[in-house]
Coordinates of C-alpha atoms in Angstrom, one line a residue:
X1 CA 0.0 0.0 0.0
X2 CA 1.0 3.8 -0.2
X3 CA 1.6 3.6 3.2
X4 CA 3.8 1.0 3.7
X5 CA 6.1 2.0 0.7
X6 CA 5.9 5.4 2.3
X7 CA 7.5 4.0 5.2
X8 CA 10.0 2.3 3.9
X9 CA 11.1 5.3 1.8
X10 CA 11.9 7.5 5.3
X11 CA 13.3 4.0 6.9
X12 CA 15.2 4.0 3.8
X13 CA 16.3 7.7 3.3
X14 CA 16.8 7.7 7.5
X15 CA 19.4 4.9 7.3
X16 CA 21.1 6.3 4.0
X17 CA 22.4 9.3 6.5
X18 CA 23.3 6.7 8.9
X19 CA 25.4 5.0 6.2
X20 CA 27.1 8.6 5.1
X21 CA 27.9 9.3 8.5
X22 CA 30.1 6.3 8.9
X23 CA 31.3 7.0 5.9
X24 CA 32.8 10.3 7.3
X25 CA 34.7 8.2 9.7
X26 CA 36.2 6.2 6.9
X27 CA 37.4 8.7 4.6
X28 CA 38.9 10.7 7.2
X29 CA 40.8 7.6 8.6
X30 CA 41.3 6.4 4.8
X31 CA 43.1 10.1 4.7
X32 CA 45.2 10.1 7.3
X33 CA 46.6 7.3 6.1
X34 CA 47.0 7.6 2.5
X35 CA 47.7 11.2 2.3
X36 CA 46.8 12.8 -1.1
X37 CA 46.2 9.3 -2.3
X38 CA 42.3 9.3 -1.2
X39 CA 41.6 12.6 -3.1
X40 CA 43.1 11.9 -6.0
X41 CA 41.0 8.7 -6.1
X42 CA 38.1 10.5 -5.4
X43 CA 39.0 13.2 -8.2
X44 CA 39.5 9.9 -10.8
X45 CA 36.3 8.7 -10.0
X46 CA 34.5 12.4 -10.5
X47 CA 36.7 12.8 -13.8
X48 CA 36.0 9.3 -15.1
X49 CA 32.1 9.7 -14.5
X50 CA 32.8 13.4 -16.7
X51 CA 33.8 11.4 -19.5
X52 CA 31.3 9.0 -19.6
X53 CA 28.9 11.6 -19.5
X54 CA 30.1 13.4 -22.2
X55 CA 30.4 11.1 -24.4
X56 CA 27.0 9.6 -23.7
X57 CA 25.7 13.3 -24.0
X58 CA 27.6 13.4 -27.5
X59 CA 26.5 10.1 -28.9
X60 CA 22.7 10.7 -27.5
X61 CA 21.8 14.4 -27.8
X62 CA 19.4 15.9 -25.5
X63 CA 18.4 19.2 -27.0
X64 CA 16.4 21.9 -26.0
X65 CA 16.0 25.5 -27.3
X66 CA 18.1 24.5 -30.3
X67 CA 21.1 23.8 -27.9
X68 CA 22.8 20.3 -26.4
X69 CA 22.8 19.4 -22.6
X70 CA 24.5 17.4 -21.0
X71 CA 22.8 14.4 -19.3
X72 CA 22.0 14.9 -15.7
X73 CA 22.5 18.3 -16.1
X74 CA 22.4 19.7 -12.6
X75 CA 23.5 17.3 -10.3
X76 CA 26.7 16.1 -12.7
X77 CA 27.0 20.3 -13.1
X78 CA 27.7 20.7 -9.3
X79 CA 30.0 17.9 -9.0
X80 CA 32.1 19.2 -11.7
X81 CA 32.1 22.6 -10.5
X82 CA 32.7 21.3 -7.0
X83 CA 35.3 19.1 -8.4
X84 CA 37.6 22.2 -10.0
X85 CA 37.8 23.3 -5.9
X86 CA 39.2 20.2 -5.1
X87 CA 42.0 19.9 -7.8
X88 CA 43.1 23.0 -6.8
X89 CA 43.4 21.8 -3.4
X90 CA 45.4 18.6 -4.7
X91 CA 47.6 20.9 -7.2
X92 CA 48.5 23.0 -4.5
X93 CA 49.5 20.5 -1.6
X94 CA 51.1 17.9 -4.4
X95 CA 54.8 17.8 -5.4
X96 CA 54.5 15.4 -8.1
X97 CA 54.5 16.8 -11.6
X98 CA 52.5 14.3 -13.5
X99 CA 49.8 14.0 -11.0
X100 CA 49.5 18.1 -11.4
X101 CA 49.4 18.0 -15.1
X102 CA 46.5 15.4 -14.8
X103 CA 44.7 17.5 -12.3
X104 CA 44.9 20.5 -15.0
X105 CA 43.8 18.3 -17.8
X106 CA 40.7 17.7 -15.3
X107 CA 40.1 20.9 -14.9
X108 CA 39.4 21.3 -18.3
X109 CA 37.4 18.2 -18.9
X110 CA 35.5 19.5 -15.5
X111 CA 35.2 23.2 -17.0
X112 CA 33.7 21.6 -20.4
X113 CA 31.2 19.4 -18.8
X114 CA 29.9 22.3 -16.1
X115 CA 29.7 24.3 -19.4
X116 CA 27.4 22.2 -21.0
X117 CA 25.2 21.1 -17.6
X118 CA 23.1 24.3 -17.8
X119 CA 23.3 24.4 -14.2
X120 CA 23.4 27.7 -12.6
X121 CA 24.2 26.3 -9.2
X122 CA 27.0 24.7 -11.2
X123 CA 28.3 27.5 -12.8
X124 CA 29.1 29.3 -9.7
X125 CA 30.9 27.0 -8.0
X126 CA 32.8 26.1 -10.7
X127 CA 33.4 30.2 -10.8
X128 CA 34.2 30.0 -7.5
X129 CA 37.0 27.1 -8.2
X130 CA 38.5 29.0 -10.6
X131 CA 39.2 31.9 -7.6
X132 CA 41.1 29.6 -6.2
X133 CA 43.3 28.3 -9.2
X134 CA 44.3 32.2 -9.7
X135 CA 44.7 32.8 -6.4
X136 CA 47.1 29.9 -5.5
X137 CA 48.8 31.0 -9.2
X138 CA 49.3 34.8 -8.7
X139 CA 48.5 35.4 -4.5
X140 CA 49.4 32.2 -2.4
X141 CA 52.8 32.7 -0.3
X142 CA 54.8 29.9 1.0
X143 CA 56.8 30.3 4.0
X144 CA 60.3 27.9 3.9
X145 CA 63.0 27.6 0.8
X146 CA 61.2 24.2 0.3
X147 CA 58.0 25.5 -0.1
X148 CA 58.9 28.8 -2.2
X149 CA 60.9 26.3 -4.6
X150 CA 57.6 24.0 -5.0
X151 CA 55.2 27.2 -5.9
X152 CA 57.6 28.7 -8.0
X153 CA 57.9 25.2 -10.1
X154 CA 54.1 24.7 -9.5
X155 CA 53.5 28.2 -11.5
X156 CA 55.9 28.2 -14.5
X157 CA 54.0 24.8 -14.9
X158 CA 50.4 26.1 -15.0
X159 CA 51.6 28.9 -17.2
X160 CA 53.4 26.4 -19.4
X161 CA 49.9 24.7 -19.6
X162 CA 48.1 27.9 -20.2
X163 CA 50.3 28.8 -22.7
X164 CA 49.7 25.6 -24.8
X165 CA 45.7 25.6 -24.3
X166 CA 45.7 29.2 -25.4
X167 CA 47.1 28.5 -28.7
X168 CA 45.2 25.4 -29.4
X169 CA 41.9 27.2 -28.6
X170 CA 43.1 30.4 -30.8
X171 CA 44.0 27.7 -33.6
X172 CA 41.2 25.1 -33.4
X173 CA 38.0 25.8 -34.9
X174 CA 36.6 22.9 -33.1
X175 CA 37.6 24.1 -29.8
X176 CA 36.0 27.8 -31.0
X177 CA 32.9 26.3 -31.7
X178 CA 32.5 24.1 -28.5
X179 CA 33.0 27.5 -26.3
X180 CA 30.6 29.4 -28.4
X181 CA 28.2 26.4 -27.4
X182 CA 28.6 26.7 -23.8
X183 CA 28.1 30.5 -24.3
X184 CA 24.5 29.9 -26.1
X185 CA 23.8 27.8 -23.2
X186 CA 24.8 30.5 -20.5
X187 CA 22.4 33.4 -22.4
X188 CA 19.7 30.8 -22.8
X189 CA 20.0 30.0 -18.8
X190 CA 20.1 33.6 -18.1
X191 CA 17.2 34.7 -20.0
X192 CA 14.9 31.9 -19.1
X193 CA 15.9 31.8 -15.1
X194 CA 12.8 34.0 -14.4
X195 CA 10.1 31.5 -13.4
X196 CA 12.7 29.1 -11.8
X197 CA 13.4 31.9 -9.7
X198 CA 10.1 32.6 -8.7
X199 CA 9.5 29.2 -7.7
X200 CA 12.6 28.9 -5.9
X201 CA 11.3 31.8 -3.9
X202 CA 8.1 30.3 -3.5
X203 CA 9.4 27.2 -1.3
X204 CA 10.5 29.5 1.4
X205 CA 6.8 31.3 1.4
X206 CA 5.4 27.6 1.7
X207 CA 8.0 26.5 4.1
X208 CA 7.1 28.8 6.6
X209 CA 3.4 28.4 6.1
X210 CA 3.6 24.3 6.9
X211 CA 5.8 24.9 9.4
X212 CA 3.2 27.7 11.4
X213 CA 0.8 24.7 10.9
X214 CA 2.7 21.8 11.7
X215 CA 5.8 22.8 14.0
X216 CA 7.2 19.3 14.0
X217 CA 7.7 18.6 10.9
X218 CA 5.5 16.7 8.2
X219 CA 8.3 13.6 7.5
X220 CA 9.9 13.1 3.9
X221 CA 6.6 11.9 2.1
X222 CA 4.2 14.5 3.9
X223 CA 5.9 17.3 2.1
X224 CA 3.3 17.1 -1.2
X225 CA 0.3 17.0 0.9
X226 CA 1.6 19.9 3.1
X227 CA 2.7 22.1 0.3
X228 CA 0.2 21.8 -2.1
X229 CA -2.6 22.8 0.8
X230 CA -0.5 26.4 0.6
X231 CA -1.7 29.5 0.1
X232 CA 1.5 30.0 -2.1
X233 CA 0.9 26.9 -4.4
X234 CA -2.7 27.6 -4.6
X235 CA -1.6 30.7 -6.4
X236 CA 0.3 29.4 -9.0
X237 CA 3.4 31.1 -7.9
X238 CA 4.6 28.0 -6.8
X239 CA 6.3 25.1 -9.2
X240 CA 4.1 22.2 -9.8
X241 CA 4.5 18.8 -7.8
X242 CA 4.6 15.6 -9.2
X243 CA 4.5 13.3 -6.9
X244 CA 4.7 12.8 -2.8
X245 CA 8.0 10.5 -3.7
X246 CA 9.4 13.6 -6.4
X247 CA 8.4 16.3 -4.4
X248 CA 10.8 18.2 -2.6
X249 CA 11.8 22.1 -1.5
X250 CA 14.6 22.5 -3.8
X251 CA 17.2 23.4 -0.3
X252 CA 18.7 21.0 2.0
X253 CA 17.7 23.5 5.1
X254 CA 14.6 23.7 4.0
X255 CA 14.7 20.0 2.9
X256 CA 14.9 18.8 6.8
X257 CA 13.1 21.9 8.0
X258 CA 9.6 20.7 7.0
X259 CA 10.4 17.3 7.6
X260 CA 11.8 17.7 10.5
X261 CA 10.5 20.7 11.7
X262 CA 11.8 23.8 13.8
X263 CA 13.9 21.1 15.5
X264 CA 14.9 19.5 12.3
X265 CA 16.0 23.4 10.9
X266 CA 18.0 24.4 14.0
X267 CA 19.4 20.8 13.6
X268 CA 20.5 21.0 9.8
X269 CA 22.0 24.6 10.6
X270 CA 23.8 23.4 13.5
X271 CA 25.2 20.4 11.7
X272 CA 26.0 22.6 8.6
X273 CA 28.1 25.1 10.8
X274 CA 30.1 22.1 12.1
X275 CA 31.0 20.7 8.9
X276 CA 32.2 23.9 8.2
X277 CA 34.2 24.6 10.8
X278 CA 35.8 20.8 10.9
X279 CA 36.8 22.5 7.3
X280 CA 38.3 25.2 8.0
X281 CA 40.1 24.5 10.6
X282 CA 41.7 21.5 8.4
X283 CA 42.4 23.5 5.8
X284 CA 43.9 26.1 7.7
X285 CA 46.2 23.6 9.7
X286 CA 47.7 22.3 5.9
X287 CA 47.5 25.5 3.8
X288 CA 47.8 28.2 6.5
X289 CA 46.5 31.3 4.6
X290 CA 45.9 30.1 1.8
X291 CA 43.7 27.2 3.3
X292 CA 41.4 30.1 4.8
X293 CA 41.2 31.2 1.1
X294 CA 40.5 28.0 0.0
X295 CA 38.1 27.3 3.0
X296 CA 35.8 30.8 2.1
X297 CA 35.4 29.9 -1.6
X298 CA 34.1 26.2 -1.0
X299 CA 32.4 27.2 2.2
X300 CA 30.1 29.7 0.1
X301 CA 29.3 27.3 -2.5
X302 CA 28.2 24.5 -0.1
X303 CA 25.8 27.2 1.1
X304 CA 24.8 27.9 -2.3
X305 CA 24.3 23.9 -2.9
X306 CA 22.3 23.7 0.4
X307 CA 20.3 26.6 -0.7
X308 CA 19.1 24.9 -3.8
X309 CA 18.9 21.3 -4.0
X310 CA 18.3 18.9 -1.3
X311 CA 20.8 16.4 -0.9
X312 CA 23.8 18.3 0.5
X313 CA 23.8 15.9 3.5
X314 CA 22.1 12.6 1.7
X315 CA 25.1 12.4 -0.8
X316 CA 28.7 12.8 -0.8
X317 CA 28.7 16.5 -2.1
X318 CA 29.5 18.0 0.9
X319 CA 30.9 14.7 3.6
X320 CA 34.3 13.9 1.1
X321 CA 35.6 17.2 1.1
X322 CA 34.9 17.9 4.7
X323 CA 36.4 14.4 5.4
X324 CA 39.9 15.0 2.9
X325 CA 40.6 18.3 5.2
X326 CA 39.4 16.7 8.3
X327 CA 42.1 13.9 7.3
X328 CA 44.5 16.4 6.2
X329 CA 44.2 18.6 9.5
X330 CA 44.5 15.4 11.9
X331 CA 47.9 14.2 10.4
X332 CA 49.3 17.6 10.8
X333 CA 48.4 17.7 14.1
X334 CA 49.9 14.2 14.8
X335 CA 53.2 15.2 12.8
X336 CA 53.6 18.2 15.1
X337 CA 52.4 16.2 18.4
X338 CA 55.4 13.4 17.3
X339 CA 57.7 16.5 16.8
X340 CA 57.4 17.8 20.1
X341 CA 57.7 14.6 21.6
X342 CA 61.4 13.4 19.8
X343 CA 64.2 12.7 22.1

């Protein structure tokens, strides 16, 4: 009955978190001791998915307005954005050459498939990623003749690189006319982001009216029947829903806000800060400054991600790079401890 799938959807989604959570633990002690090793797998994994969806998207078209998508579109789009923040991380902590020239070719795989996802939410991370390539190229200092020798190699390589791209995109037609595509894409998002965003909008309207009805929450499956009783909906302001299984907020903190209710959305918030702050402070204990760059620029597209879609905390979006600086931060902290300790 509708029912009893109902309830083993939330038994479902409830212990998916569950499994995530111990999945934290894993990475983080998978990271502390295999170093860069557990990124760059995780990087691999996002850049071999890339390929495979461009070349799907490329054998099987999906057009609209006159222009190709990729498949997936959104979701893919804010992995490869996310993903271009992570290389930068791995190209900037890693002294091996050949694993920093793959990382750059990724980027540019990444950049070409977040071009073609005509995702907004995509496109700014991605933006956001690319801060931190040109800061760690023109900004970052390193403190030690060790680590000034490593950023001045690390930069007359990604200028090297540049230099070669540059002239095969001046010189290739084919490269000309695959930027001009991603650049119909952008104008078309741009011009038709209207109604999306009037919809968006409309979720927090109907958020706070189920929550002024039911302050505990309405579970994952009692979101449809909540919402579409709105005032908001009722008024066609709000985006049509499917389905009790489809139908969702579009945000994370809204996501477990009216399931959860005002405990569930002091709860998310709570948790989000935490993440963030287990971040940072790993970031900061590897990179120094340039971690608290690195840190601000990933930390503002998470929010953006948990502003718009609703699986921030039910995927691996945000717990993998959490758990890589977690990792990161801990075996600094033992290397110093074991320091301090030597007889």
């Amino acid at each position: 009955s509708l029912n009893e799938s109902s309830l083993v959807q939330d038994v479902g989604r409830t212990f998916r978190l569950k499994i995530l959570s111990l999945m934290v633990i894993a990475v983080v002690e998978w990271t502390i001791k295999m170093g860069n090793f557990t990124l760059f797998v995780i990087l691999m994994g996002i850049f071999t998915g890339t390929v495979i969806n461009l070349i799907i998207s490329f054998q099987n078209p999906f057009m609209l307005w006159g222009s190709m998508r990729l498949h997936g579109q959104n979701t893919p789009g804010v992995w490869m954005g996310l993903a271009i923040h992570l290389t930068a991380w791995l190209f900037y902590k890693s002294t091996n050459r050949k694993v920093q020239v793959l990382l750059v070719v990724m980027v540019l795989v990444f950049s070409f498939g977040v071009g073609l996802s005509f995702s907004r939410i995509g496109w700014i991370v991605a933006t956001a990623g690319y801060v931190a390539w040109i800061y760690i190229v023109f900004f970052a200092r390193a403190s030690g003749v060790f680590q000034r020798n490593h950023l001045r190699r690390m930069r007359r390589l990604l200028v090297s690189i540049f230099l070669i791209i540059s002239v095969i995109g001046i010189s290739s037609p084919n490269v000309q006319n695959q930027l001009g595509m991603v650049g119909t894409l952008i104008e078309q998002k741009l011009w038709f982001s209207g109604d999306s965003n009037t919809e968006r909008s409309s979720y927090y309207i109907g958020t706070a009216e189920i929550l002024a009805k039911h302050p505990f929450g309405v579970g994952y499956l009692g979101f449809y029947d909540a919402m579409v009783a709105t005032d908001i909906y009722k008024s066609g302001k709000a985006a049509h829903e499917v389905s009790p299984t489809e139908a969702n907020p579009h945000s994370t903190f809204l996501w477990y806000t009216v399931t959860g209710g005002v405990i569930g959305g002091v709860l998310v918030i709570v948790l989000f800060l935490l993440f963030l702050r287990v971040m940072k402070i790993g970031l900061f204990r590897v990179f120094g400054k340039t971690g608290s760059v690195f840190f601000y620029l990933i930390a503002g597209s998470m929010f953006i991600i948990g502003s718009t879609v609703p699986y921030l905390f039910n995927s691996t979006i945000f717990i993998l790079p959490t758990a890589i600086a977690a990792g990161w931060g801990l075996s600094k902290r033992f290397e110093r401890s074991a320091s301090s300790f030597k007889v």
